[in-house]
mmCIF file of C-alpha atoms and ligand atoms in Angstrom:
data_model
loop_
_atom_site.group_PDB
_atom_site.id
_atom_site.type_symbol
_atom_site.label_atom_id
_atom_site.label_comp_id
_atom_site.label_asym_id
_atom_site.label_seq_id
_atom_site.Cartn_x
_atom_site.Cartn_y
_atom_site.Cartn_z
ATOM 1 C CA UNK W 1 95.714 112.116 96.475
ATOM 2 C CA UNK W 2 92.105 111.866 96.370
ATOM 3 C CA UNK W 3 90.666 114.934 98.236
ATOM 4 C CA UNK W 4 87.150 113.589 98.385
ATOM 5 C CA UNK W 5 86.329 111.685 101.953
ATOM 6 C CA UNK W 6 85.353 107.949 101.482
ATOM 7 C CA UNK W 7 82.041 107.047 101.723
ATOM 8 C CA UNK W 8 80.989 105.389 104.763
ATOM 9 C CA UNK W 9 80.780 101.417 105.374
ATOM 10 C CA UNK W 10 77.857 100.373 107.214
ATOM 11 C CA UNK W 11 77.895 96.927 108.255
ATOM 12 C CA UNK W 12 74.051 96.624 109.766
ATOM 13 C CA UNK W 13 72.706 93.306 111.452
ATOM 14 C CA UNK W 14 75.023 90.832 109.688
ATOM 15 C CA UNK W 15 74.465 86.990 110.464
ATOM 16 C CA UNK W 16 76.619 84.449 109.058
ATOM 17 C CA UNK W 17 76.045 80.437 109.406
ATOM 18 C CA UNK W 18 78.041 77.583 108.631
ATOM 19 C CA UNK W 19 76.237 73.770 109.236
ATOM 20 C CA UNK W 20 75.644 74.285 113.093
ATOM 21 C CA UNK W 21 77.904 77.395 113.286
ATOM 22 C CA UNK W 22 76.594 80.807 113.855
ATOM 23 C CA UNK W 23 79.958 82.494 112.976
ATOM 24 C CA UNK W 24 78.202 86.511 112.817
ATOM 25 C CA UNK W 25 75.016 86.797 114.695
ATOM 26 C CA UNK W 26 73.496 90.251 114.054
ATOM 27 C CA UNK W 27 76.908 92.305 113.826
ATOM 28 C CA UNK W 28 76.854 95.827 113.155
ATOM 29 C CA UNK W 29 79.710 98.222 112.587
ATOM 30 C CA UNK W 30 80.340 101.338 111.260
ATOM 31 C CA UNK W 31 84.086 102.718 109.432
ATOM 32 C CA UNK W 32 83.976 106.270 109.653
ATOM 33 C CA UNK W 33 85.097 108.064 106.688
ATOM 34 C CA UNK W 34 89.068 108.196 106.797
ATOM 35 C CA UNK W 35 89.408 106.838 110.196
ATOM 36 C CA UNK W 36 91.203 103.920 111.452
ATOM 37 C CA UNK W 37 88.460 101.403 112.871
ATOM 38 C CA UNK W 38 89.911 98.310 114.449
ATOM 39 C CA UNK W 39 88.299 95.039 114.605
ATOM 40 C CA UNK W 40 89.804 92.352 117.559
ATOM 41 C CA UNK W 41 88.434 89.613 119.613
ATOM 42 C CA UNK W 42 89.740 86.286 120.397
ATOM 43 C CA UNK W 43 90.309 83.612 118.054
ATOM 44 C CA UNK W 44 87.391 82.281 116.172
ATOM 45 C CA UNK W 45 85.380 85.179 117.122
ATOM 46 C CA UNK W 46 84.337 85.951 113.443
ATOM 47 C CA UNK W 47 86.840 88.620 112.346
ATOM 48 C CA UNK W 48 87.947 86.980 109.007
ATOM 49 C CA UNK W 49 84.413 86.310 108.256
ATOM 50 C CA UNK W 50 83.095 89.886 108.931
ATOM 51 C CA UNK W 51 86.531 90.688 106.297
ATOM 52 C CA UNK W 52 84.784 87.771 104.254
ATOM 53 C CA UNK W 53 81.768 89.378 103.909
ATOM 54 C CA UNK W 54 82.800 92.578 103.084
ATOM 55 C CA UNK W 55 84.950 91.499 100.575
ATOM 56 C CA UNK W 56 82.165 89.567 99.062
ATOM 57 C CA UNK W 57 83.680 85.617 99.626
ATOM 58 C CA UNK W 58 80.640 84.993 101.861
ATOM 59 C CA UNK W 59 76.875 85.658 101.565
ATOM 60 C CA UNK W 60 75.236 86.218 104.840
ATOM 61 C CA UNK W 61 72.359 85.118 105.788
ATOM 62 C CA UNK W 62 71.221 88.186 107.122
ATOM 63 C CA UNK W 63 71.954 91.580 107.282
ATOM 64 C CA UNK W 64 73.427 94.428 104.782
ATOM 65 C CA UNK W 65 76.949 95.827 103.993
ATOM 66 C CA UNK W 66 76.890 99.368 102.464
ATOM 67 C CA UNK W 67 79.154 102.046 100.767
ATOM 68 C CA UNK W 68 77.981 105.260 100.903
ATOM 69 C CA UNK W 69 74.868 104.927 99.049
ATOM 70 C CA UNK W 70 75.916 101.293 97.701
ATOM 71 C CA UNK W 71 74.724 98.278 98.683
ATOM 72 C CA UNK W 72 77.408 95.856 98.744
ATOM 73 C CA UNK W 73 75.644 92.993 100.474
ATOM 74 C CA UNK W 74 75.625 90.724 97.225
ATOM 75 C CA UNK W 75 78.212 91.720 95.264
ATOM 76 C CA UNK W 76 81.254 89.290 93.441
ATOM 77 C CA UNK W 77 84.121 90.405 94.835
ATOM 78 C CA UNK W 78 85.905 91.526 92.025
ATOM 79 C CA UNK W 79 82.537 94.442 91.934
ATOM 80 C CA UNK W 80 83.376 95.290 95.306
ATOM 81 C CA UNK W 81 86.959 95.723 94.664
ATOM 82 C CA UNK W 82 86.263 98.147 91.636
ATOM 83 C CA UNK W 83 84.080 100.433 94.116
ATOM 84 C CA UNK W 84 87.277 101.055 96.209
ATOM 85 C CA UNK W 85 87.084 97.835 99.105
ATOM 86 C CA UNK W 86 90.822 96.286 98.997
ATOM 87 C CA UNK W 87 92.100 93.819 101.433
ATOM 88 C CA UNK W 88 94.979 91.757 102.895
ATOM 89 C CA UNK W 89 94.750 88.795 103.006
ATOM 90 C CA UNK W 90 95.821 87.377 106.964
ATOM 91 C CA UNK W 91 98.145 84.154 105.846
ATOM 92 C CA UNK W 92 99.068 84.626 102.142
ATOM 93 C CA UNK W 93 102.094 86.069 100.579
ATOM 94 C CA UNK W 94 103.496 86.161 97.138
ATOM 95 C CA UNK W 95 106.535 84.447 96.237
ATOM 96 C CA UNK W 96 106.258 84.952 92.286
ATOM 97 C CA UNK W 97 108.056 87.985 90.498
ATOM 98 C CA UNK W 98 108.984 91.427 91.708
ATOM 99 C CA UNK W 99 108.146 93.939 94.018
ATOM 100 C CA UNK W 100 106.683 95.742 90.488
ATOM 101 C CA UNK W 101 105.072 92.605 88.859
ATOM 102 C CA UNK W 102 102.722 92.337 92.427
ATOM 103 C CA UNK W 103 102.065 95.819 92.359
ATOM 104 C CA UNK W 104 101.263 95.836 88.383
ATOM 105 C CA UNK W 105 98.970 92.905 89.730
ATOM 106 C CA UNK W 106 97.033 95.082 91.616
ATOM 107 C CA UNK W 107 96.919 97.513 88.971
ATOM 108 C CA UNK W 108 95.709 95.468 86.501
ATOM 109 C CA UNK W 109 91.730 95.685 87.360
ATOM 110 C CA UNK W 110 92.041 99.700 86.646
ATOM 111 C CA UNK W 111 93.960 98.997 82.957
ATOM 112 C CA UNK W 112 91.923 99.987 80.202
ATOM 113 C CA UNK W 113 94.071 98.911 77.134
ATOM 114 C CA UNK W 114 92.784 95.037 76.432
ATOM 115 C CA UNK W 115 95.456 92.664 77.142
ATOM 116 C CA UNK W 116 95.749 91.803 73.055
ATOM 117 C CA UNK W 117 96.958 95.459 72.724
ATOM 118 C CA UNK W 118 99.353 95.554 75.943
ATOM 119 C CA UNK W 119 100.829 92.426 74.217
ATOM 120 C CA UNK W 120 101.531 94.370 71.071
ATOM 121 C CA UNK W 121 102.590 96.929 72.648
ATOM 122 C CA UNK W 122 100.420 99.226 70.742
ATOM 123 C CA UNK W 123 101.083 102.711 72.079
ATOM 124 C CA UNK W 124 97.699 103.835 73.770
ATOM 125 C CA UNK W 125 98.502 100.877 75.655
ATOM 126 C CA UNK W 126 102.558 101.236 76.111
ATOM 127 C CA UNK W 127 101.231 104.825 77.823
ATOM 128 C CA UNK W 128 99.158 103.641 80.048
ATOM 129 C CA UNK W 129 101.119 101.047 81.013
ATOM 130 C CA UNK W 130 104.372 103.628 81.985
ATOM 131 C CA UNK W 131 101.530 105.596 84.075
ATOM 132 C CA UNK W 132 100.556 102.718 86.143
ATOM 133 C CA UNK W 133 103.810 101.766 86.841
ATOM 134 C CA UNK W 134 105.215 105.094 87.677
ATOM 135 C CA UNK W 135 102.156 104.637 90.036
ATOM 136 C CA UNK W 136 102.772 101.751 91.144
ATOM 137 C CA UNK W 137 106.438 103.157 92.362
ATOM 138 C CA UNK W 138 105.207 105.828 94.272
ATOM 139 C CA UNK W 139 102.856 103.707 96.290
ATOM 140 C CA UNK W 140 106.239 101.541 96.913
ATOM 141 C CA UNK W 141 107.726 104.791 98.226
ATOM 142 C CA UNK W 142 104.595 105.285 100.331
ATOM 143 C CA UNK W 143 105.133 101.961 101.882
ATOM 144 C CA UNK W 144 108.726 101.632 102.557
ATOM 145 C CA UNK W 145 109.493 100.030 99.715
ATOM 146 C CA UNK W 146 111.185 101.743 97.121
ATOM 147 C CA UNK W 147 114.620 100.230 97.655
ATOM 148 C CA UNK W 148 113.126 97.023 96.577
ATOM 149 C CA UNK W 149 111.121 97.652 93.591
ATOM 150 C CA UNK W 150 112.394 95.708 91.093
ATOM 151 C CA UNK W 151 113.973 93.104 93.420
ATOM 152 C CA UNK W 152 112.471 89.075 93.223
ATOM 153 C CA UNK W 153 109.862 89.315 96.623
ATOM 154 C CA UNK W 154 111.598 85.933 97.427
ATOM 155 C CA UNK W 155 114.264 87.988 98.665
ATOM 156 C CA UNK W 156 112.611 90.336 100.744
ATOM 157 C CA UNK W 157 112.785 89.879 104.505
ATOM 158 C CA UNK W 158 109.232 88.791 105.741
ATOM 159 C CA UNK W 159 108.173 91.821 107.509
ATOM 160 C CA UNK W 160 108.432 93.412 103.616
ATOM 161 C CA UNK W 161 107.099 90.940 101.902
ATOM 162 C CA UNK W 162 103.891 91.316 104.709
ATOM 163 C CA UNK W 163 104.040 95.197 103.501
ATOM 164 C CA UNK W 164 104.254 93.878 99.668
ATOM 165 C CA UNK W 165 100.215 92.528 100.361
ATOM 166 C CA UNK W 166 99.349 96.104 101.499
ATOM 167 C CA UNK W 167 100.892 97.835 99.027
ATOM 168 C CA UNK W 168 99.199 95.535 96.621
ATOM 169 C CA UNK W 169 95.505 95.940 97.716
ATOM 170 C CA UNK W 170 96.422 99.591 97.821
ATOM 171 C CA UNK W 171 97.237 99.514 94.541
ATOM 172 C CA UNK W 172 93.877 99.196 93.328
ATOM 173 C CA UNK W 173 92.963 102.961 94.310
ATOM 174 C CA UNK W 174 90.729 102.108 97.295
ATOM 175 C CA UNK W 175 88.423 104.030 99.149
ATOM 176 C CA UNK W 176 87.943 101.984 102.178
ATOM 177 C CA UNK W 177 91.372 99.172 103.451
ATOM 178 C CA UNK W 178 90.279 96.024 105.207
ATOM 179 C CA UNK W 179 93.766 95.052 106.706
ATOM 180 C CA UNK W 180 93.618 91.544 108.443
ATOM 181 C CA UNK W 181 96.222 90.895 110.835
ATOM 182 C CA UNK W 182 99.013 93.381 109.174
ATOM 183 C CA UNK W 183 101.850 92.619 111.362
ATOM 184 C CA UNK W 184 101.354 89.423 112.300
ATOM 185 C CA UNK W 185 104.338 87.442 112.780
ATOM 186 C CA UNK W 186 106.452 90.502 112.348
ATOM 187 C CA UNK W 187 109.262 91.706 114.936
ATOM 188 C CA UNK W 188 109.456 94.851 116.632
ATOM 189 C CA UNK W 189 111.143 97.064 114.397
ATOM 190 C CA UNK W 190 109.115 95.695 111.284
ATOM 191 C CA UNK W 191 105.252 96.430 113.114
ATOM 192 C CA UNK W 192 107.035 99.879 113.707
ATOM 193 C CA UNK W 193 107.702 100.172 110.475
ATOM 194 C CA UNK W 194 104.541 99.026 109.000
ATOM 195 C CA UNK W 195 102.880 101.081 111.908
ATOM 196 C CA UNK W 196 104.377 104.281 110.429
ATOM 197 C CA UNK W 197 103.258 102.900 107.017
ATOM 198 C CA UNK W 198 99.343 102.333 107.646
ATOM 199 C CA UNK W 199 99.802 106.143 109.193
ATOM 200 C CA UNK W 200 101.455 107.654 106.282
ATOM 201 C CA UNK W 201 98.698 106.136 104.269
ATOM 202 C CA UNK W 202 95.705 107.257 105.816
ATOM 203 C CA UNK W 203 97.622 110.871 105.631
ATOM 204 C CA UNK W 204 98.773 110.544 102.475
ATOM 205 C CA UNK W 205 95.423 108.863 100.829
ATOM 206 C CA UNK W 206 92.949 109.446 103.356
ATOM 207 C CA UNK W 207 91.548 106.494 102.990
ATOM 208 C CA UNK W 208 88.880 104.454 105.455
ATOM 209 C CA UNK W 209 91.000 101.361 106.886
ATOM 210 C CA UNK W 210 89.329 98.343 108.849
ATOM 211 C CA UNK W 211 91.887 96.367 110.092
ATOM 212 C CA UNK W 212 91.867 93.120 112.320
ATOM 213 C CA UNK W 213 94.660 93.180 114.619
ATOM 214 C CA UNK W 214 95.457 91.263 118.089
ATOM 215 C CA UNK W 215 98.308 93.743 119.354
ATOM 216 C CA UNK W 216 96.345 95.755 121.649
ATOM 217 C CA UNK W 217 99.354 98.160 121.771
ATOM 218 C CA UNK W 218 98.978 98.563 117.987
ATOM 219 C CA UNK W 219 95.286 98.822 118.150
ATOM 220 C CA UNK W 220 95.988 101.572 120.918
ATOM 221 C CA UNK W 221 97.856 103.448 118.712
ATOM 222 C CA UNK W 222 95.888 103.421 115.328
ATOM 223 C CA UNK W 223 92.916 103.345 115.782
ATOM 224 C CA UNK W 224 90.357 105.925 116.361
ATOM 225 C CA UNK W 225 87.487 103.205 116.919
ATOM 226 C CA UNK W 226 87.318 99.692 117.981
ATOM 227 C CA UNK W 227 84.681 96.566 117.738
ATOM 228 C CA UNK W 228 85.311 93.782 119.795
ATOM 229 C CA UNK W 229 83.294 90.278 118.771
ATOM 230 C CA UNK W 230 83.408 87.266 120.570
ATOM 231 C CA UNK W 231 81.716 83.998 119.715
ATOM 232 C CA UNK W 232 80.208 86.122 116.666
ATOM 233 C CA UNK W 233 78.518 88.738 118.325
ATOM 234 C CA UNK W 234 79.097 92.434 119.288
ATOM 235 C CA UNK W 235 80.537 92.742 122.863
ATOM 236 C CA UNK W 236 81.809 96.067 122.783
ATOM 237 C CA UNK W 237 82.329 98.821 120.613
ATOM 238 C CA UNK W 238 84.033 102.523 121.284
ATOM 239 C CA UNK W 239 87.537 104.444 121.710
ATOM 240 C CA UNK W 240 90.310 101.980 122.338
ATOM 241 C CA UNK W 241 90.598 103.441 126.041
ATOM 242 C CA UNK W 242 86.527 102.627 126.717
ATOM 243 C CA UNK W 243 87.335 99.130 125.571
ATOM 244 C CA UNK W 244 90.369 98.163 126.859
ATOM 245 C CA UNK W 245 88.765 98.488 130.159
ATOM 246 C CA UNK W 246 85.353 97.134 129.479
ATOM 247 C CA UNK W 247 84.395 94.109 131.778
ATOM 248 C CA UNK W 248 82.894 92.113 128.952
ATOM 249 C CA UNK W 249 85.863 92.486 127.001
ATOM 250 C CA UNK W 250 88.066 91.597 130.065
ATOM 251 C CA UNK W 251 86.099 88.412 130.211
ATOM 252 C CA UNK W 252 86.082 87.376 126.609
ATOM 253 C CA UNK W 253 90.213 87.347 126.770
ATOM 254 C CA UNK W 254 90.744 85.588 130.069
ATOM 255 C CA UNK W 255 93.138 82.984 130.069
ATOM 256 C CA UNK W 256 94.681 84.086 126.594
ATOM 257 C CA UNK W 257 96.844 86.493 128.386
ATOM 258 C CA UNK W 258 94.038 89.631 128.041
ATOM 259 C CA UNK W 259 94.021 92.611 125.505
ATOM 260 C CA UNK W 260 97.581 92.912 126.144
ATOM 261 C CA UNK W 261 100.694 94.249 124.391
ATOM 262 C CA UNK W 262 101.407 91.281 122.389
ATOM 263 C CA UNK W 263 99.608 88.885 120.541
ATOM 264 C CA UNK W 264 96.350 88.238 122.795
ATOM 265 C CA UNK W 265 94.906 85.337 120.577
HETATM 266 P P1 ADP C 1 88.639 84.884 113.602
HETATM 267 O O1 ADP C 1 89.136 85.462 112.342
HETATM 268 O O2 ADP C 1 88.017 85.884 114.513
HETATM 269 O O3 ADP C 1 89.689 84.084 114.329
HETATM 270 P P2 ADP C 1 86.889 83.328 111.884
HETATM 271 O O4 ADP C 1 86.018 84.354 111.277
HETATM 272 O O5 ADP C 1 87.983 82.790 111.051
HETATM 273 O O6 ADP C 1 87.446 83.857 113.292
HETATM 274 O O7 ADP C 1 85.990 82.099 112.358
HETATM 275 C C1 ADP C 1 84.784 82.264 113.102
HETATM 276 C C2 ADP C 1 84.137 80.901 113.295
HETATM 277 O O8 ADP C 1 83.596 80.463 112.058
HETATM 278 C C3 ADP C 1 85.115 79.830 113.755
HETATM 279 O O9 ADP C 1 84.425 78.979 114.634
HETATM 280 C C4 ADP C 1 85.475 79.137 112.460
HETATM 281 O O10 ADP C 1 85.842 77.796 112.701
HETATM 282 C C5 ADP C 1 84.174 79.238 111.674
HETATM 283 N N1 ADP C 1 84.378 79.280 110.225
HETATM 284 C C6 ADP C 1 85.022 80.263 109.530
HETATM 285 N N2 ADP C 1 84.989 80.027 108.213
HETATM 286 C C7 ADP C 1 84.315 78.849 108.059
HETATM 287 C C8 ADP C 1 83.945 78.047 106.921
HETATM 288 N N3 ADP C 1 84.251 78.436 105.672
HETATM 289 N N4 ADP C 1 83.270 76.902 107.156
HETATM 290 C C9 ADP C 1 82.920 76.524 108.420
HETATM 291 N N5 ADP C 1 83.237 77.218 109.518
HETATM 292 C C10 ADP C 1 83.922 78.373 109.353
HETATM 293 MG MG1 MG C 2 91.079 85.498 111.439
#
């Protein structure tokens, strides 16, 4: 594991439009190095976007988005990814190759040997390859998915195949995990499971994870610090107790069945 803390992100003042649309007005939030930060609100509140611009998709309009001593605000995502932001994506999954193949996917932005000389096997590049995948297996361990390694994802039950994503992103070495919507769609005993998993790798990696997640229960348990937006802005921000029973926050889910236990949104 990497023994060094992450470096703080710093979202400061962020302000996103679309035609008409202010989708972040002015949103600030701050990941504390290796904790568990959890961003919720109700739908369309601007949770993917915020995940958008961190992971460099969108420009904002205003505002900043630091690492550390970084500045991330206009970065291609592929830059941001190679300073240690990785992220789930919250409605795709892989149906192509093995549990390996995904997770030599995600390896593949930290492989040095060109792909001319992985092709011909040459042996710098035979050795690196074994060490990324013997890599690659113990992050499968780390995420429940050892059994499964070299089994087609097509056959993996969907909670799995959810936990395939993660252990994708985290294949890439990062720093700092933007997670949106881990378990959604999952039954009880897989968000357990995957639960245990984001746990084990915050332990494990001590990594900084920002993760988007409706299950209040969930958020409850993970997370040492919450945000709560709502028609783009800032409502709310503290321990999951102070905002589970903050009035605005109250008001921004009634009628979609509150900050509850299950899917609020
Ligand atoms: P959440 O993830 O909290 O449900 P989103 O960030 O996806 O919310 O969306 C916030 C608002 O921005 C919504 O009104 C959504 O329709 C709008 N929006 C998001 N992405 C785009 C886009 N690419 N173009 C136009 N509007 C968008
Ligand atoms: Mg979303």
């Amino acid at each position: 594991m990497n023994t060094t803390p992450p470096p703080e992100l710093a979202v400061r003042d962020v302000t996103v439009r679309f035609a008409g649309l202010t989708a972040l007005d002015g949103v600030s939030l701050t990941v504390a190095p290796g904790s568990v930060h959890a961003l919720i609100g109700p739908n369309g509140a601007g949770k993917s976007t915020c995940f958008n611009v961190l992971s460099g998709l969108y420009r904002p309009a205003a505002g900043s988005v630091r690492l550390g001593e970084r500045d991330l605000t206009r970065l291609a995502p592929h830059r941001i990814a190679a300073l240690g932001v990785a992220r789930t994506f919250q409605n795709i999954l892989t149906t192509e190759g093995t549990v390996a193949d995904n997770l030599m996917l995600g390896r593949h932005a930290l492989t040095r040997a060109g792909f001319a000389a992985s092709a011909l096997r040459l042996p710098h590049a035979v050795r690196e390859q074994r060490t990324h995948r013997a890599r690659a297996r113990e992050i499968a361990e780390l995420t429940g998915l050892a059994a499964h390694f070299d089994s087609p994802v097509s056959l993996l039950s969907y909670g799995d195949r959810k936990r395939v994503e993660l252990a994708r992103a985290l294949c890439l070495e990062p720093r700092v995990l933007l997670l949106d919507e881990p378990v959604a769609g999952m039954n009880g005993a897989e968000r357990a499971r995957t639960v245990e998993v984001i746990q084990d790798v915050r332990t494990e990696l001590g990594l900084s994870t920002l993760l988007v997640e409706h299950d209040m229960g969930l958020v409850m348990r993970l997370a040492d610090e919450v945000t709560v937006l709502d028609f783009g802005r800032r409502i709310a921000h503290g321990s999951p107790d102070d905002v589970r029973r903050d009035p605005e926050v109250l008001r921004a889910y009634l009628g979609t069945g509150g900050p509850g236990e299950e899917d609020a949104a």
